[in-house]
Each structure stands twice: as C-alpha cells, then as structure tokens.
PDB file of C-alpha atoms in Angstrom:
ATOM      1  CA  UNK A 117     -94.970-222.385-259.769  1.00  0.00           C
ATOM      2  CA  UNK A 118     -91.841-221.642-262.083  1.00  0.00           C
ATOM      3  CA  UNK A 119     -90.095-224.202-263.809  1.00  0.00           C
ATOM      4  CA  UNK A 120     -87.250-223.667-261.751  1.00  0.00           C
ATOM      5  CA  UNK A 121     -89.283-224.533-259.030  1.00  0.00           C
ATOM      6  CA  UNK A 122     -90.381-227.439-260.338  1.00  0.00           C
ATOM      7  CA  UNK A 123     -87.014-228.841-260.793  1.00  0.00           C
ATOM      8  CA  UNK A 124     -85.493-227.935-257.335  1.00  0.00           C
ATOM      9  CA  UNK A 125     -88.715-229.442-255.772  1.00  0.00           C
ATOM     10  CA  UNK A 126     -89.542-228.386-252.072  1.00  0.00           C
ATOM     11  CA  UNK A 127     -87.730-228.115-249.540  1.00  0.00           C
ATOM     12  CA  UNK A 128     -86.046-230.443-247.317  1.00  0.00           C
ATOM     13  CA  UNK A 129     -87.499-229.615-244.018  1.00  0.00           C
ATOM     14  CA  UNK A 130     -90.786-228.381-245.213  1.00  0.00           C
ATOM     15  CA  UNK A 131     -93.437-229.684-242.566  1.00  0.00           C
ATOM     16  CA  UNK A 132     -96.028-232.193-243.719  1.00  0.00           C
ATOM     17  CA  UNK A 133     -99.112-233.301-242.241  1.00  0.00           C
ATOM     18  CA  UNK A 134    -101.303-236.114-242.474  1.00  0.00           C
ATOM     19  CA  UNK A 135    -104.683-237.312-240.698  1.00  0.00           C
ATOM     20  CA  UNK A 136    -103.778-239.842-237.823  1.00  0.00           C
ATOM     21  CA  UNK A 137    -106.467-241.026-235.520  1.00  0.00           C
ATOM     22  CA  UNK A 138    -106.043-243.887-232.621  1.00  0.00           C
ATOM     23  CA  UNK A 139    -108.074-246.474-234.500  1.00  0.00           C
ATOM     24  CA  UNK A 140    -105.430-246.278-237.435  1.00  0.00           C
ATOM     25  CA  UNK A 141    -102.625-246.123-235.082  1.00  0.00           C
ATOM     26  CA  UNK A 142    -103.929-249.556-233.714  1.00  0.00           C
ATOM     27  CA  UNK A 143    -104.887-250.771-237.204  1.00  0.00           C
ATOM     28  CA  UNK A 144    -101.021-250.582-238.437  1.00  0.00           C
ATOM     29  CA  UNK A 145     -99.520-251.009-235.489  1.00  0.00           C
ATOM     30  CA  UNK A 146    -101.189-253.089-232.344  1.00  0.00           C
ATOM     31  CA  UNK A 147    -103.038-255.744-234.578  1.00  0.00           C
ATOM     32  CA  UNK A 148    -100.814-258.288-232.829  1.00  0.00           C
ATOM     33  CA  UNK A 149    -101.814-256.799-229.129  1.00  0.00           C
ATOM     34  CA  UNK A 150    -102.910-258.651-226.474  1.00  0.00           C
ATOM     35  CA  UNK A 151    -104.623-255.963-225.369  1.00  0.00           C
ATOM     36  CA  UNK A 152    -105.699-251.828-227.032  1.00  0.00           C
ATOM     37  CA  UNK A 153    -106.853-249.046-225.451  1.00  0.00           C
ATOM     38  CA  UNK A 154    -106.973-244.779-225.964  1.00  0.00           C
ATOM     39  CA  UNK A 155    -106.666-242.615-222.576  1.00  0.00           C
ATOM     40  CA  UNK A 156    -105.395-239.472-221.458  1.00  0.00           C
ATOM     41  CA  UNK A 157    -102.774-240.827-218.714  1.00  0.00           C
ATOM     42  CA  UNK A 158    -100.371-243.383-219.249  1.00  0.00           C
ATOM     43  CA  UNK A 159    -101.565-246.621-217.427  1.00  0.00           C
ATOM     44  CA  UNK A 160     -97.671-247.706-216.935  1.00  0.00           C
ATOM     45  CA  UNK A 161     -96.812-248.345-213.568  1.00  0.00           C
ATOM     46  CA  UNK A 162     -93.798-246.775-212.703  1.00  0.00           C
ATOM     47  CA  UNK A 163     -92.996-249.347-209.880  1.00  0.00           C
ATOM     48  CA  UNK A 164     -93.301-251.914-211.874  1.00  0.00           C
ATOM     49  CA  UNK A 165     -91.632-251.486-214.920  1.00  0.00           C
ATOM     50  CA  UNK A 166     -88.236-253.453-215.750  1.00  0.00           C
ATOM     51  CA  UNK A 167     -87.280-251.866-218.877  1.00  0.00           C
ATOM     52  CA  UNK A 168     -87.743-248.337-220.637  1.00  0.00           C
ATOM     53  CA  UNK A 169     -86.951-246.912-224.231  1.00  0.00           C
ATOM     54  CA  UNK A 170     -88.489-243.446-225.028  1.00  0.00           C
ATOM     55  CA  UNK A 171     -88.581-241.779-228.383  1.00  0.00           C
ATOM     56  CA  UNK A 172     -89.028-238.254-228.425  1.00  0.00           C
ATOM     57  CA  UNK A 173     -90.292-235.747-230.802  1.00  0.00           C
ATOM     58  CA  UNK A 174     -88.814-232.016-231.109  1.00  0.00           C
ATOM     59  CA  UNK A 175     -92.094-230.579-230.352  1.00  0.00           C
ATOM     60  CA  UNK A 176     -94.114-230.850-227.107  1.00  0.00           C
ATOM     61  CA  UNK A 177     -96.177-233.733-225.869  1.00  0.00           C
ATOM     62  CA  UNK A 178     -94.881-236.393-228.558  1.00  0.00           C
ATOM     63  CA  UNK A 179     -93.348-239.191-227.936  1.00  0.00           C
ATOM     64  CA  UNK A 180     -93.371-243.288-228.598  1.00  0.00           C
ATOM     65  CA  UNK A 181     -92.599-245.532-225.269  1.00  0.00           C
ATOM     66  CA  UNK A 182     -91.495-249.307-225.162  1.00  0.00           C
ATOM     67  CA  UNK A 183     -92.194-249.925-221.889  1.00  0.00           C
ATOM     68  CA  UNK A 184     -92.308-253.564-220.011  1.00  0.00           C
ATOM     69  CA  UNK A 185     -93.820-253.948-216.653  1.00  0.00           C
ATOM     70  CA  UNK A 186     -94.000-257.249-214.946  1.00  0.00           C
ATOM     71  CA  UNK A 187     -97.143-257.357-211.942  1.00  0.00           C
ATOM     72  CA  UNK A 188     -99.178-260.244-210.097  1.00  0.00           C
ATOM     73  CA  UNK A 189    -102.769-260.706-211.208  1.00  0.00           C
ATOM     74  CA  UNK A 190    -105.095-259.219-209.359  1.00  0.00           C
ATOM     75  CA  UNK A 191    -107.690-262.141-209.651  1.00  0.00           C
ATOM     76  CA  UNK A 192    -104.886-265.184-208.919  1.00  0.00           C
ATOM     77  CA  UNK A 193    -102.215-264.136-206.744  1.00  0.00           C
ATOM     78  CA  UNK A 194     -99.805-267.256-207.984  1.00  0.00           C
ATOM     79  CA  UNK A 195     -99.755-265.376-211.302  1.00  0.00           C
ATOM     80  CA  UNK A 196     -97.640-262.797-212.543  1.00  0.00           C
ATOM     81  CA  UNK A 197     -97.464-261.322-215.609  1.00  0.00           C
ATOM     82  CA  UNK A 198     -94.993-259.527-218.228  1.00  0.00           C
ATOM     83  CA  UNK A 199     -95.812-256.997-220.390  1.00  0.00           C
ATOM     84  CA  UNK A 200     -94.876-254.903-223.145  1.00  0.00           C
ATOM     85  CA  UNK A 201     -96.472-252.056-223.670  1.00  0.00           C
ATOM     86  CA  UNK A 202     -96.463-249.919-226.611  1.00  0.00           C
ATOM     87  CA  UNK A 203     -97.550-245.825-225.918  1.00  0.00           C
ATOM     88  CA  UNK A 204     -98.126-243.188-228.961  1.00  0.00           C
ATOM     89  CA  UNK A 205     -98.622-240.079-226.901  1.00  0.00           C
ATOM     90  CA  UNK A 206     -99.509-237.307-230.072  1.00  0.00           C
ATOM     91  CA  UNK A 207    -100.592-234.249-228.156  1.00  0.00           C
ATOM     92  CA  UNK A 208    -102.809-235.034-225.342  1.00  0.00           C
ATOM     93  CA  UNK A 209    -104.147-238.606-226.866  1.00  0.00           C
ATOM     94  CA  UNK A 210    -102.348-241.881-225.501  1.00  0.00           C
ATOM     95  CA  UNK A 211    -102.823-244.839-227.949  1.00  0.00           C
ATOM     96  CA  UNK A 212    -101.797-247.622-225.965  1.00  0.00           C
ATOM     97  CA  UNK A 213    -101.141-251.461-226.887  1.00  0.00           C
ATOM     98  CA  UNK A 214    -100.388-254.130-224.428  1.00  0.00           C
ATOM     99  CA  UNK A 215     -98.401-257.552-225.238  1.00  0.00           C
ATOM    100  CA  UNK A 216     -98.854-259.991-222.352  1.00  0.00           C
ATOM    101  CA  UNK A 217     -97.525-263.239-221.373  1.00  0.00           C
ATOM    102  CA  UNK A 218     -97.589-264.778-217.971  1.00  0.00           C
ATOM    103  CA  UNK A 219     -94.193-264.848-216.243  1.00  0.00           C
ATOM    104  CA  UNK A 220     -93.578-268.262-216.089  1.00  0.00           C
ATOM    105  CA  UNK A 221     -94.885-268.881-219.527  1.00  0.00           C
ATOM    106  CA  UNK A 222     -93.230-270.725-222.248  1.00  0.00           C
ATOM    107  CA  UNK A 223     -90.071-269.013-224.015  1.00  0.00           C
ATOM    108  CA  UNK A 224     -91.404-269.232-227.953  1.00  0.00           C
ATOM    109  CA  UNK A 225     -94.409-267.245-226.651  1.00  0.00           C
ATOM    110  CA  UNK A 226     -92.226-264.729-224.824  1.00  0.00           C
ATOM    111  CA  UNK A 227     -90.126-264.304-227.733  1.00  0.00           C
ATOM    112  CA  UNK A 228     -92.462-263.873-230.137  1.00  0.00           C
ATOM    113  CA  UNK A 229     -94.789-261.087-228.295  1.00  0.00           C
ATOM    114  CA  UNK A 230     -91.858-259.678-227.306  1.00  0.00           C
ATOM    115  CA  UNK A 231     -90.485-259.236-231.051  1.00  0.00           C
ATOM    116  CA  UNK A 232     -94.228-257.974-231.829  1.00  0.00           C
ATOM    117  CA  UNK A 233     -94.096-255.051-229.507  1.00  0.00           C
ATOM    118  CA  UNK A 234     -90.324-254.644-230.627  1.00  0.00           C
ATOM    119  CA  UNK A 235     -91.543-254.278-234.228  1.00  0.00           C
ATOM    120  CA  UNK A 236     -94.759-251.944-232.988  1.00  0.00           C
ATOM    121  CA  UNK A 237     -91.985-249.760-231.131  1.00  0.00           C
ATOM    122  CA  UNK A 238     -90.248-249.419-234.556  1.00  0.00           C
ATOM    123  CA  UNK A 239     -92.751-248.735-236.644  1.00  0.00           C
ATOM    124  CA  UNK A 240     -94.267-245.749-234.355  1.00  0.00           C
ATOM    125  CA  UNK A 241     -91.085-244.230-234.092  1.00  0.00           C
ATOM    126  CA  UNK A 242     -91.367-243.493-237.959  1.00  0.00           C
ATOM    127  CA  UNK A 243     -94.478-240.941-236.894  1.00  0.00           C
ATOM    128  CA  UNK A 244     -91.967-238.770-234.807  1.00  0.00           C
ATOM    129  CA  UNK A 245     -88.829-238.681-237.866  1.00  0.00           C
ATOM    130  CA  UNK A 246     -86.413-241.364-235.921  1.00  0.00           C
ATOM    131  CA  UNK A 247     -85.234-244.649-236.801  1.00  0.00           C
ATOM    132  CA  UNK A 248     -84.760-247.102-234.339  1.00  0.00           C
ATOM    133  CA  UNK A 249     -80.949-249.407-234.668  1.00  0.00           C
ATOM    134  CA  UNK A 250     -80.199-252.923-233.935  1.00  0.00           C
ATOM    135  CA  UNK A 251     -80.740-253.570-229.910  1.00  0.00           C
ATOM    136  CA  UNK A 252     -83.594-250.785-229.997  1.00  0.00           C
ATOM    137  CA  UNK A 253     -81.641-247.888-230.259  1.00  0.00           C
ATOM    138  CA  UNK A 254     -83.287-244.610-230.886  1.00  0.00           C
ATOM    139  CA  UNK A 255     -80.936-242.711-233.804  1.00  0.00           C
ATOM    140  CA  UNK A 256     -81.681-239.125-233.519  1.00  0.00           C
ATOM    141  CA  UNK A 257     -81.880-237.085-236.653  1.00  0.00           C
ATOM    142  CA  UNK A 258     -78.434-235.382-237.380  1.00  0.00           C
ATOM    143  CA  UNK A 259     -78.542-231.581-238.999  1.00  0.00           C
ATOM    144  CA  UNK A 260     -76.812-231.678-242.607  1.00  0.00           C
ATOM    145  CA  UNK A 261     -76.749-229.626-245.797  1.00  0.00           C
ATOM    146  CA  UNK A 262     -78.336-232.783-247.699  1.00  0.00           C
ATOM    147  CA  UNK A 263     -79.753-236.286-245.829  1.00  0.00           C
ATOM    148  CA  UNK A 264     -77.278-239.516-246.384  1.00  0.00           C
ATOM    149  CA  UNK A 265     -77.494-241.814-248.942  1.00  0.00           C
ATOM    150  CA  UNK A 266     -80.485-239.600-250.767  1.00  0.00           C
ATOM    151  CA  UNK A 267     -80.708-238.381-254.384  1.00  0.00           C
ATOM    152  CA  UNK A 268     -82.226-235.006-255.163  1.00  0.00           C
ATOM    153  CA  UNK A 269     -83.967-235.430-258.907  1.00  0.00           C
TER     154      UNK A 269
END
C-alpha cells in the first residue's frame, strides 16, 4: 500500500463483511423476548397482523420486519394475545423474536414490551445500512459525493 493510500483510506462504499449467526442475532438483540426461534418461513400470520414496518436491504432476500399480530389462544379461548414480532430474514435464515402480552393486560407491561421490540426493530435495521427515525420510520440511504455530518482523516 502507498502512502497515498494510506492517507485517502478506502473507499466509501467498499463492501464489508462480518460473521453473523442466529444465536448472536438473538444474543444482541431478542434477550428481552418473550419468545426466540430460527426457521425458514415466516410464522407471521398475515390475517392477523395489525401493524407492519419492513426494512429492506438492496440485495435479495434481506430484510428486518416489525410486525404485531394480535390472535386468541389456542388452549383458552377467553384469551387473546398481542404480539410483536421481530424477523431478521439474511438469505434464506429467519431469526425470529416474539414479545407477548395478553390483550387485556395491563398498560406498563404493554408499553414496555412494546418499546423492547421497538428498540430490537432498530437495532437490526443497522445490519441492512438504514436508520430507523422517530415514530419508526425507515430512512433510506441517500446517494452523495461524501456521507453528512462525517469527517474524512
């Protein structure tokens, strides 16, 4: 490398690439889960979910979903439940964390699993290059000659 080269540094967009399996995925992100699991299929129910925020990656097959679902327990039919669920889709691997509170359950415990999966959501959306805004916004990377608010050195 030429001293030059060493000064100007690399490149902007060069790719980088770093080891990420599902159990590390779950160790920084789903600690807080109610509930973890890998699969190949998502396990969100269409039909039953209320709310939907997708982050997408430019290549194929990766993306981060915040999705909630709300559905009646199988084993007590009185009971329904809400639920945030957190999916890391990286090629064909789903890494999946659930939140879960029942539906009638007390507001303090709804808030804070729902800021829990709200933070998760965030966080993953740092493996695909996008920030998420106030309200849970996805901000999509804008092209530019040199990134905001950076320094090169």
């Amino acid at each position: 490398m030429s001293q030059e080269d060493a000064l100007v540094g690399p490149d902007w967009d060069s790719p980088v690439q770093v080891t990420l399996t599902p159990a590390l995925m779950i160790h920084a992100l789903m600690s807080t889960a109610t509930a973890v699991h890998t699969a190949w299929e998502s396990c969100i129910d269409e039909g039953l979910v209320v709310s939907s925020l997708v982050a997408m990656d430019d290549g194929p097959g990766h993306y981060v979903r915040l999705a909630e679902q709300e559905y009646d327990d199988d084993n007590d039919p009185e009971t329904a439940w809400h639920d945030w669920t957190l999916e890391i889709r990286i090629g064909r691997v789903l890494t999946t964390g659930h939140w879960q509170v029942p539906v009638g359950g007390a507001l303090l415990e709804w808030e804070w699993h729902a800021r829990e999966a709200e933070q998760a959501f965030e966080r993953a959306c740092v493996l695909l290059g996008r920030r998420v805004g106030r309200g849970l916004t996805v901000v999509e990377p804008q092209p530019s000659a040199v990134p905001a608010r950076s320094t090169r050195h």
